[in-house]
Amino acid sequence: MDAYGTFDHILVKLFHDIMDIEQKAIITEPFKDITNNDMHIIAAIGMGTPKNMSSIAKQLRVTTGTLTISMNSLVKKGYVKRERSEQDRRVVYIMLTAKGKLAYKQHENFHKQMTEALVKGLTPEDTELLVRALTNLKDFFENYREKQEH
């Protein structure tokens, strides 16, 4: 198999494996009541300052209506809470509960292990080349998405 064929095979396998294995790695017994999609919403909310729905929806590239359905479920299950702003009662902030923070850490740990496996044994020069290659791939996806949206 030539280099192009090898890259194509590896990329296709990686995309499938990441989704499948991530699901199994992060949706463990304590978090069996949520989906991989829910876990990505939890990751988008993050551990930092509370966010509003529109900023989370924008980050996830979904509508606020679509996000609301998932958010209602995550609130009901105890992963997320909503709080109104003291300054402007019309503004609602979203933040993780203690249970949501545990789920976030589970997801973050999987990504940390995945990243460590990616760079294991690489020289600084290898790492620099890999960063350039992955940046090219990221740019391709961003440009492709922009073309599809216009």
CSV table of C-alpha atoms in Angstrom, one decimal:
chain,number,residue,atom,x,y,z
A,1,MET,CA,0.0,0.0,0.0
A,2,ASP,CA,1.4,3.4,-0.9
A,3,ALA,CA,1.6,6.3,1.6
A,4,TYR,CA,-1.8,7.8,0.4
A,5,GLY,CA,-3.6,4.5,0.9
A,6,THR,CA,-1.9,4.0,4.3
A,7,PHE,CA,-3.0,7.5,5.5
A,8,ASP,CA,-6.5,7.0,4.2
A,9,HIS,CA,-6.8,3.6,5.9
A,10,ILE,CA,-5.4,4.9,9.2
A,11,LEU,CA,-7.6,8.0,9.2
A,12,VAL,CA,-10.8,6.1,8.5
A,13,LYS,CA,-10.0,3.6,11.2
A,14,LEU,CA,-9.0,6.3,13.7
A,15,PHE,CA,-12.3,8.2,13.2
A,16,HIS,CA,-14.3,5.0,13.8
A,17,ASP,CA,-12.2,3.8,16.7
A,18,ILE,CA,-12.2,7.2,18.5
A,19,MET,CA,-15.9,7.3,18.5
A,20,ASP,CA,-16.4,3.7,19.5
A,21,ILE,CA,-13.6,3.4,22.1
A,22,GLU,CA,-14.2,6.8,23.6
A,23,GLN,CA,-17.8,5.8,24.2
A,24,LYS,CA,-16.6,2.7,26.0
A,25,ALA,CA,-13.9,4.5,27.9
A,26,ILE,CA,-15.9,7.4,29.2
A,27,ILE,CA,-19.4,6.1,29.6
A,28,THR,CA,-18.5,3.8,32.5
A,29,GLU,CA,-20.7,2.5,35.3
A,30,PRO,CA,-21.0,5.8,37.2
A,31,PHE,CA,-22.0,7.6,33.9
A,32,LYS,CA,-24.1,4.9,32.2
A,33,ASP,CA,-27.1,7.2,32.2
A,34,ILE,CA,-25.6,9.6,29.7
A,35,THR,CA,-24.5,9.3,26.0
A,36,ASN,CA,-21.2,10.2,24.3
A,37,ASN,CA,-23.0,13.3,23.0
A,38,ASP,CA,-24.0,14.3,26.6
A,39,MET,CA,-20.3,13.9,27.6
A,40,HIS,CA,-19.3,16.3,24.9
A,41,ILE,CA,-21.8,18.8,26.1
A,42,ILE,CA,-20.4,18.4,29.6
A,43,ALA,CA,-16.9,19.0,28.1
A,44,ALA,CA,-18.1,22.1,26.3
A,45,ILE,CA,-19.6,23.5,29.5
A,46,GLY,CA,-16.2,22.9,31.2
A,47,MET,CA,-14.9,23.5,34.7
A,48,GLY,CA,-14.3,27.2,34.2
A,49,THR,CA,-16.7,30.1,34.5
A,50,PRO,CA,-20.3,29.4,33.8
A,51,LYS,CA,-21.5,29.8,30.2
A,52,ASN,CA,-24.7,30.7,28.6
A,53,MET,CA,-26.6,28.4,26.2
A,54,SER,CA,-25.8,30.3,23.0
A,55,SER,CA,-22.0,30.1,23.7
A,56,ILE,CA,-22.2,26.4,24.4
A,57,ALA,CA,-24.4,25.8,21.3
A,58,LYS,CA,-21.9,27.8,19.1
A,59,GLN,CA,-19.0,25.8,20.4
A,60,LEU,CA,-20.8,22.5,19.6
A,61,ARG,CA,-22.1,23.9,16.3
A,62,VAL,CA,-25.7,23.1,17.2
A,63,THR,CA,-28.8,25.3,17.6
A,64,THR,CA,-29.8,26.4,21.1
A,65,GLY,CA,-33.1,24.5,20.5
A,66,THR,CA,-31.2,21.3,19.9
A,67,LEU,CA,-29.0,21.9,22.9
A,68,THR,CA,-32.0,22.7,25.2
A,69,ILE,CA,-33.3,19.2,24.7
A,70,SER,CA,-30.0,17.6,25.9
A,71,MET,CA,-29.5,20.2,28.6
A,72,ASN,CA,-32.9,19.5,30.1
A,73,SER,CA,-31.9,15.8,30.3
A,74,LEU,CA,-28.5,16.6,31.9
A,75,VAL,CA,-30.2,18.9,34.5
A,76,LYS,CA,-32.7,16.2,35.3
A,77,LYS,CA,-30.0,13.6,35.7
A,78,GLY,CA,-28.0,15.9,38.0
A,79,TYR,CA,-24.9,16.7,35.8
A,80,VAL,CA,-25.7,20.3,35.1
A,81,LYS,CA,-27.5,23.2,36.8
A,82,ARG,CA,-28.9,26.5,35.6
A,83,GLU,CA,-28.6,29.7,37.5
A,84,ARG,CA,-30.0,33.1,36.7
A,85,SER,CA,-27.6,36.1,36.6
A,86,GLU,CA,-28.0,38.4,39.6
A,87,GLN,CA,-27.3,41.4,37.4
A,88,ASP,CA,-29.7,40.5,34.6
A,89,ARG,CA,-32.4,37.9,35.5
A,90,ARG,CA,-33.0,37.2,31.8
A,91,VAL,CA,-29.5,35.6,31.5
A,92,VAL,CA,-29.2,32.0,32.5
A,93,TYR,CA,-25.8,30.5,33.2
A,94,ILE,CA,-25.0,26.8,32.8
A,95,MET,CA,-22.5,25.1,35.1
A,96,LEU,CA,-21.5,21.6,36.1
A,97,THR,CA,-22.7,20.0,39.3
A,98,ALA,CA,-20.3,17.8,41.4
A,99,LYS,CA,-21.5,14.8,39.4
A,100,GLY,CA,-20.9,16.7,36.1
A,101,LYS,CA,-17.4,17.6,37.2
A,102,LEU,CA,-16.7,13.9,37.8
A,103,ALA,CA,-17.9,13.1,34.3
A,104,TYR,CA,-15.8,16.0,32.9
A,105,LYS,CA,-12.7,14.6,34.6
A,106,GLN,CA,-13.4,11.1,33.2
A,107,HIS,CA,-13.6,12.5,29.7
A,108,GLU,CA,-10.6,14.7,30.2
A,109,ASN,CA,-8.6,11.7,31.4
A,110,PHE,CA,-9.4,9.7,28.3
A,111,HIS,CA,-8.3,12.5,26.1
A,112,LYS,CA,-5.1,12.9,28.1
A,113,GLN,CA,-4.3,9.2,27.7
A,114,MET,CA,-5.0,9.4,24.0
A,115,THR,CA,-2.7,12.4,23.5
A,116,GLU,CA,0.0,10.8,25.6
A,117,ALA,CA,-0.2,7.7,23.4
A,118,LEU,CA,0.0,9.9,20.2
A,119,VAL,CA,3.3,11.5,21.2
A,120,LYS,CA,4.9,8.5,23.0
A,121,GLY,CA,8.4,8.0,21.8
A,122,LEU,CA,8.5,11.0,19.5
A,123,THR,CA,11.4,13.3,19.2
A,124,PRO,CA,10.8,17.1,19.4
A,125,GLU,CA,11.2,17.2,15.6
A,126,ASP,CA,8.7,14.4,15.2
A,127,THR,CA,6.3,16.1,17.4
A,128,GLU,CA,6.7,19.4,15.5
A,129,LEU,CA,6.0,17.5,12.2
A,130,LEU,CA,3.0,15.8,13.7
A,131,VAL,CA,1.6,19.1,14.9
A,132,ARG,CA,1.9,20.5,11.4
A,133,ALA,CA,0.3,17.5,9.8
A,134,LEU,CA,-2.7,17.5,12.3
A,135,THR,CA,-3.0,21.3,11.9
A,136,ASN,CA,-3.3,20.7,8.1
A,137,LEU,CA,-6.0,18.2,8.7
A,138,LYS,CA,-7.9,20.5,11.1
A,139,ASP,CA,-7.6,23.3,8.6
A,140,PHE,CA,-9.0,21.0,5.9
A,141,PHE,CA,-12.0,20.2,8.0
A,142,GLU,CA,-12.6,23.8,8.9
A,143,ASN,CA,-12.4,24.9,5.2
A,144,TYR,CA,-14.6,22.0,4.2
A,145,ARG,CA,-17.2,22.9,6.8
A,146,GLU,CA,-17.2,26.6,5.7
A,147,LYS,CA,-17.7,25.6,2.0
A,148,GLN,CA,-20.7,23.4,3.0
A,149,GLU,CA,-22.3,26.1,5.1
A,150,HIS,CA,-22.2,28.7,2.3
